[in-house]
XYZ file of C-alpha atoms in Angstrom:
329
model
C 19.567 140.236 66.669
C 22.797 141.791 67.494
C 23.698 145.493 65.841
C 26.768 146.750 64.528
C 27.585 148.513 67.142
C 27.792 145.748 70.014
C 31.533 146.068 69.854
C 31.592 144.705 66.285
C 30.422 141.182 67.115
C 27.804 138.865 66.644
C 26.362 135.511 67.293
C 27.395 132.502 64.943
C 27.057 128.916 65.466
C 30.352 127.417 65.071
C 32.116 124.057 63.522
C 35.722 123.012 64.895
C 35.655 119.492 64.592
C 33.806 116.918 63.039
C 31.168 114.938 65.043
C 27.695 114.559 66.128
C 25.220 117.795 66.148
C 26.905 118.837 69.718
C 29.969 119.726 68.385
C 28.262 123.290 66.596
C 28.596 125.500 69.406
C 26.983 129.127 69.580
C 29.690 131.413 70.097
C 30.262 135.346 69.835
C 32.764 136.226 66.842
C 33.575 139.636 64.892
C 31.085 140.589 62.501
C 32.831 140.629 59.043
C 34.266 143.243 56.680
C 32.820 143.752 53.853
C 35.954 144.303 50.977
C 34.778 145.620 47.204
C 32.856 142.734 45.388
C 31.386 141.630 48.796
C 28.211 142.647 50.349
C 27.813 142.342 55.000
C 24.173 140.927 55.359
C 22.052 140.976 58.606
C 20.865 137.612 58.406
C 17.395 137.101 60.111
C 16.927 133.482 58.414
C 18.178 130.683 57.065
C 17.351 127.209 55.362
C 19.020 124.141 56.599
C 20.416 121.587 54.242
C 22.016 117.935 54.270
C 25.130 118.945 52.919
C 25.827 121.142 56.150
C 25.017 117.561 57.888
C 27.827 115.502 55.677
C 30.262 118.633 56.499
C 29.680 118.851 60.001
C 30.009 114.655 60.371
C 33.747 115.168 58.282
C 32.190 114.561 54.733
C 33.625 117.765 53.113
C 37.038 117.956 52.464
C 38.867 121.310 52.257
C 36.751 122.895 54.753
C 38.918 124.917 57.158
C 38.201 125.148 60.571
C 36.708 127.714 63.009
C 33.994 127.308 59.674
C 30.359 128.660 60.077
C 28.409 126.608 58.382
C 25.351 126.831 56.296
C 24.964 127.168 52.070
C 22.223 129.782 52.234
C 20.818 132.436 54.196
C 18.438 135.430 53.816
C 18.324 138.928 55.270
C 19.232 142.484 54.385
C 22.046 144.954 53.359
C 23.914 146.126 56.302
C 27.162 147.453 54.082
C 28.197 147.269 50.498
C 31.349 148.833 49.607
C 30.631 148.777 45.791
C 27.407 149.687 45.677
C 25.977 146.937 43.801
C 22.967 146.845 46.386
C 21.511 149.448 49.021
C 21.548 149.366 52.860
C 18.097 147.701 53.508
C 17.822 145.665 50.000
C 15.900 142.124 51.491
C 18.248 139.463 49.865
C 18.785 136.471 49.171
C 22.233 134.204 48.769
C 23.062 130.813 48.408
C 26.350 128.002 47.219
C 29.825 129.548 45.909
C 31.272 128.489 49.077
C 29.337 129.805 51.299
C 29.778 127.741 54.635
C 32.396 126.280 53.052
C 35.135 127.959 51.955
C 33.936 131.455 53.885
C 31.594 131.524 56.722
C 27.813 131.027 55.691
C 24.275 131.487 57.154
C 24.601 129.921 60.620
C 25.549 133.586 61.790
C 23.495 137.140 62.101
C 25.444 138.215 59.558
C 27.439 136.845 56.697
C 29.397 138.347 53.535
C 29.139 136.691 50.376
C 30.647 137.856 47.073
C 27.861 140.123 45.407
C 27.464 137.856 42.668
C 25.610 135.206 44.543
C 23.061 137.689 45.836
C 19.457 138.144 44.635
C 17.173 141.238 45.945
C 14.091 139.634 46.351
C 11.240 142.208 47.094
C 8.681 140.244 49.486
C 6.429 140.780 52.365
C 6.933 136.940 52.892
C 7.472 135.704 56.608
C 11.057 135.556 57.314
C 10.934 131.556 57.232
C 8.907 131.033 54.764
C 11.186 133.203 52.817
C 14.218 131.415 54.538
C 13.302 128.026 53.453
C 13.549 129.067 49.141
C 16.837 129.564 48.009
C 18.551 126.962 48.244
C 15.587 123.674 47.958
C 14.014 126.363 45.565
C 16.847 126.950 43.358
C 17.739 123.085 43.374
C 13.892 121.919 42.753
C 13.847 124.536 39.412
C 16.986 123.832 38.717
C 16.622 119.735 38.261
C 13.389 120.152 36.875
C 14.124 122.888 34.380
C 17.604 122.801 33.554
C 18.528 118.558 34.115
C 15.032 117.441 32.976
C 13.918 119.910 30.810
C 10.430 119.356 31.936
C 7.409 120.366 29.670
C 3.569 120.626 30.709
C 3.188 116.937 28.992
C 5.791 115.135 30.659
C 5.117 112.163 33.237
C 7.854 112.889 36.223
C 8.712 110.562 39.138
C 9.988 111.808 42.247
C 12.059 109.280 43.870
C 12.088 110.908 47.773
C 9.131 113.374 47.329
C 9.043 113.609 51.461
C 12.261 115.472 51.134
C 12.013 119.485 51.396
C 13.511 119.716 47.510
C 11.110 116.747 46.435
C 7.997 118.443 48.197
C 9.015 121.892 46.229
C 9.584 119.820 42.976
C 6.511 118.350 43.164
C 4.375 121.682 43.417
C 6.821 122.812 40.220
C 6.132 119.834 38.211
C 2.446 120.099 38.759
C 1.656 124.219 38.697
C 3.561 123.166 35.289
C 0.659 120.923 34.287
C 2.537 117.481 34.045
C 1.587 114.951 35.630
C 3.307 114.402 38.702
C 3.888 110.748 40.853
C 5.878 110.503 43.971
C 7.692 107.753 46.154
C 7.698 107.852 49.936
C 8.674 104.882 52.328
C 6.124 106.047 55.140
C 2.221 105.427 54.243
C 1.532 107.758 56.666
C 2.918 110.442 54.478
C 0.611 109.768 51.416
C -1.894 112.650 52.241
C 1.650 114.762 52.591
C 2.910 114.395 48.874
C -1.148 114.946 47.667
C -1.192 118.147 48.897
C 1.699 119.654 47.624
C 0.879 117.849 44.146
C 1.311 114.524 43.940
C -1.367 112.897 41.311
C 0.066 109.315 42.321
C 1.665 108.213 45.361
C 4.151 105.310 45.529
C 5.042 103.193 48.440
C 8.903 102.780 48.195
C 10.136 99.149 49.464
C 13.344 99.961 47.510
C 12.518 98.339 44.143
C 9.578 100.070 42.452
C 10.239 99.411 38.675
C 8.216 96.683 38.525
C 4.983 98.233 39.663
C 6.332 101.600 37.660
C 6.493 99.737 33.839
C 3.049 98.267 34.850
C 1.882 101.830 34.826
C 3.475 102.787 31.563
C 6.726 104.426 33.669
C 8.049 108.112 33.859
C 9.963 110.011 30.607
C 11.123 112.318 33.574
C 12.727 110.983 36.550
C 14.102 113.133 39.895
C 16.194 111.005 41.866
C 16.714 112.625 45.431
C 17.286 109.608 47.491
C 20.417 108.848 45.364
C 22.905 106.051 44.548
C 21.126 104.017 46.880
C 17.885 103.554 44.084
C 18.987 105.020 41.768
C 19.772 101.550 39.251
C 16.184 101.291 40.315
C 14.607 104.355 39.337
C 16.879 104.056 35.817
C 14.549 101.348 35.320
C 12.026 103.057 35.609
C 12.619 105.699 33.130
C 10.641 105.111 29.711
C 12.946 105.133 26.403
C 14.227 108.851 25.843
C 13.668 109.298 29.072
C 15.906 111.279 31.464
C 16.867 110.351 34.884
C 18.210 113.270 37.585
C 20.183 112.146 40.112
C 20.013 115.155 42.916
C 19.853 114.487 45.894
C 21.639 111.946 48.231
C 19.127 111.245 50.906
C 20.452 107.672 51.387
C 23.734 108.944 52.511
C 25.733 106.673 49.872
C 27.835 108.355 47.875
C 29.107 105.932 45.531
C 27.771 103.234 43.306
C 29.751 99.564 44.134
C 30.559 97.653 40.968
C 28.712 99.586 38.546
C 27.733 98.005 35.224
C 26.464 100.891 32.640
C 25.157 98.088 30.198
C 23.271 96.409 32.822
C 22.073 99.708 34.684
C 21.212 102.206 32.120
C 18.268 100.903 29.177
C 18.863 101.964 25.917
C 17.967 105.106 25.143
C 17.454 106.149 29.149
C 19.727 109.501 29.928
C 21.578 109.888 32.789
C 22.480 113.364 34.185
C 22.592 115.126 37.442
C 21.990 118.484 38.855
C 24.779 120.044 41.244
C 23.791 123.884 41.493
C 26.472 126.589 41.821
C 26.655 130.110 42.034
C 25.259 130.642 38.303
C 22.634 128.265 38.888
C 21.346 130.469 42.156
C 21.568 133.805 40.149
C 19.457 131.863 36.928
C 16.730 130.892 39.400
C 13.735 133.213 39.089
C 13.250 133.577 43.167
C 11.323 136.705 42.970
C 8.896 135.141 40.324
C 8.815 132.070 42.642
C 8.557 134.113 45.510
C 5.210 135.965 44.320
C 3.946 132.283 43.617
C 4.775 131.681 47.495
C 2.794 134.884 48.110
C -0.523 134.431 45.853
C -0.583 130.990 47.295
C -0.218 128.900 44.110
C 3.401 127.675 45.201
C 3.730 126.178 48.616
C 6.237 126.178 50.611
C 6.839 123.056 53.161
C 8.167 123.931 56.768
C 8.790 121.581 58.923
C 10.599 122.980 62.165
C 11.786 125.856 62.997
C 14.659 126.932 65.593
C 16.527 129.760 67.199
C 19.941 129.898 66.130
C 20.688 128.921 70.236
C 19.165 125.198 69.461
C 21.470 124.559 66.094
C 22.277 121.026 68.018
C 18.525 119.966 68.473
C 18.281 121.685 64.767
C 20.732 119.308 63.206
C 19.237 116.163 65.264
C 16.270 116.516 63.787
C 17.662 116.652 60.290
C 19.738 113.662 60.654
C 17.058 111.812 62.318
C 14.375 113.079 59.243
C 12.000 113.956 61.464
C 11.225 117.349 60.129
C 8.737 116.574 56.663
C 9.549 119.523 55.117
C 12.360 122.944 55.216
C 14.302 123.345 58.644
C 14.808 126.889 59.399
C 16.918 128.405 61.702
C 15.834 131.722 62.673
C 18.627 134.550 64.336
């Protein structure tokens, strides 16, 4: 981890042009300055998420280039001109442009407005804590917020393999609902069980069918995205809603969409986006103490140093991590 003092720079892995995962390159860059309303944090960790894929392959419009990527990262205070936190708080920050629009996470330090920060006081591993804001935050989010979700609900996760279904799954069933899960892999049954599933579903692509036989979902997380999603609207039982969240399939758009012929009557559609407010709204400490006591878990799949981002982002677009990819500084 590089200090302050190394003649004000640090380590960041950086995006000039779009491409495959070789075109992040680790490069040395000054270390930011923190104005009022902005707060320098030593990053030691941080999650890695699809939408730093679709930016990095051209996806994102807007995005200026040299850009550090990366929507989330945890660490603590180095400098805060304001004082709205003290050198050594453990934080935690995520979305409001972050990667985007400034430089994010990919970095040993970044500087994100102060009101997208969270002090988060844990004893938590630094990856373990790295791989919560963001699939945290977007797990409570869509199941709280989009779904409203109460203890005698019936929720489907449609992509429960993914790091956000895997946390939404442990959610739904600490929660007390009951809790069934799609996956495309067999192999990965045992997977969704343990972090909660009560019912696993092999996913061919169509699964209504088999899902009104069993009475289908009033709750329905869709994190594979346009791709099944007509499908899973099926599968939604009247008042029902359906959460579109994630885009796993890597389609963006629905061709030639009917509403009368896709959405039942009485079936809601919504979707869950999380910005800024939605970060600060999340309770990450509470959720962090449930990491702690052991009745929340948190999935890893792969870590890496921040000098293997390429081999990081292969294994993300190749979906070979089943669970959280964390990039340690």
């Amino acid at each position: 981890m590089a200090n302050k003092s190394e003649q004000g720079s640090m380590r960041a892995a950086v995006y000039r042009l779009p491409g495959g995962p070789e075109v992040l390159k680790v490069e040395r860059m000054p270390i930011p300055v923190p104005t009022l309303g902005r707060v320098l944090i030593r990053v030691h960790a941080c999650g890695m998420n699809r939408s730093e894929m679709f930016t990095r392959q051209g996806h994102s419009p807007g995005i200026d280039v040299p850009r550090v990527l990366g929507i989330e990262a945890v660490g603590v205070v180095a400098e805060c001109p304001g004082g709205e936190f003290a050198v050594g708080d453990k934080v935690a920050t995520a979305m409001g442009g972050l990667g985007r629009q400034f430089d994010g996470g990919y970095a040993e330090y970044c500087c994100p407005p102060v009101t997208q920060v969270q002090v988060i006081k844990t004893e938590l591993p630094w990856a373990t804590f790295a791989a919560m804001p963001e699939m945290l935050q977007t797990a409570w989010g869509s199941l709280f917020r989009s779904l409203k979700l109460v203890p005698t609900d019936r929720l489907l996760v449609r992509g429960g393999t993914t790091s956000v279904g895997l946390a939404a799954l442990g959610l739904a069933k600490n929660l007390g609902a009951f809790v069934a899960s799609t996956t495309r892999n067999p192999a990965r049954e045992q997977l969704l069980k343990d972090n909660g599933a009560d019912l696993v579903l092999i996913d061919s692509g169509t699964i209504s069918d088999e899902v009104k036989k069993l009475g289908g979902f009033n709750k329905v997380l869709e994190l594979i995205g346009t791709t099944t999603l007509i499908d899973s609207l099926q599968c939604a039982s009247a008042d029902g809603i359906v959460c579109m969240t994630g885009i796993v399939g890597d389609s963006w758009e629905l061709p030639k969409f009917a509403p009368f012929d896709a959405i039942p009557t009485a079936v809601f559609l919504t979707t869950y986006q999380g910005g800024p407010e939605d970060f600060m709204a999340t309770p990450l400490a509470d959720l962090a103490a449930q990491v702690a006591a052991g009745t929340l878990k948190v999935q890893i799949g792969r870590t890496f140093k921040l000098d293997d981002i390429e081999e990081a982002h292969r294994c993300m677009e190749e979906n070979q991590a089943r669970g959280k990819i964390v990039l340690l500084m």
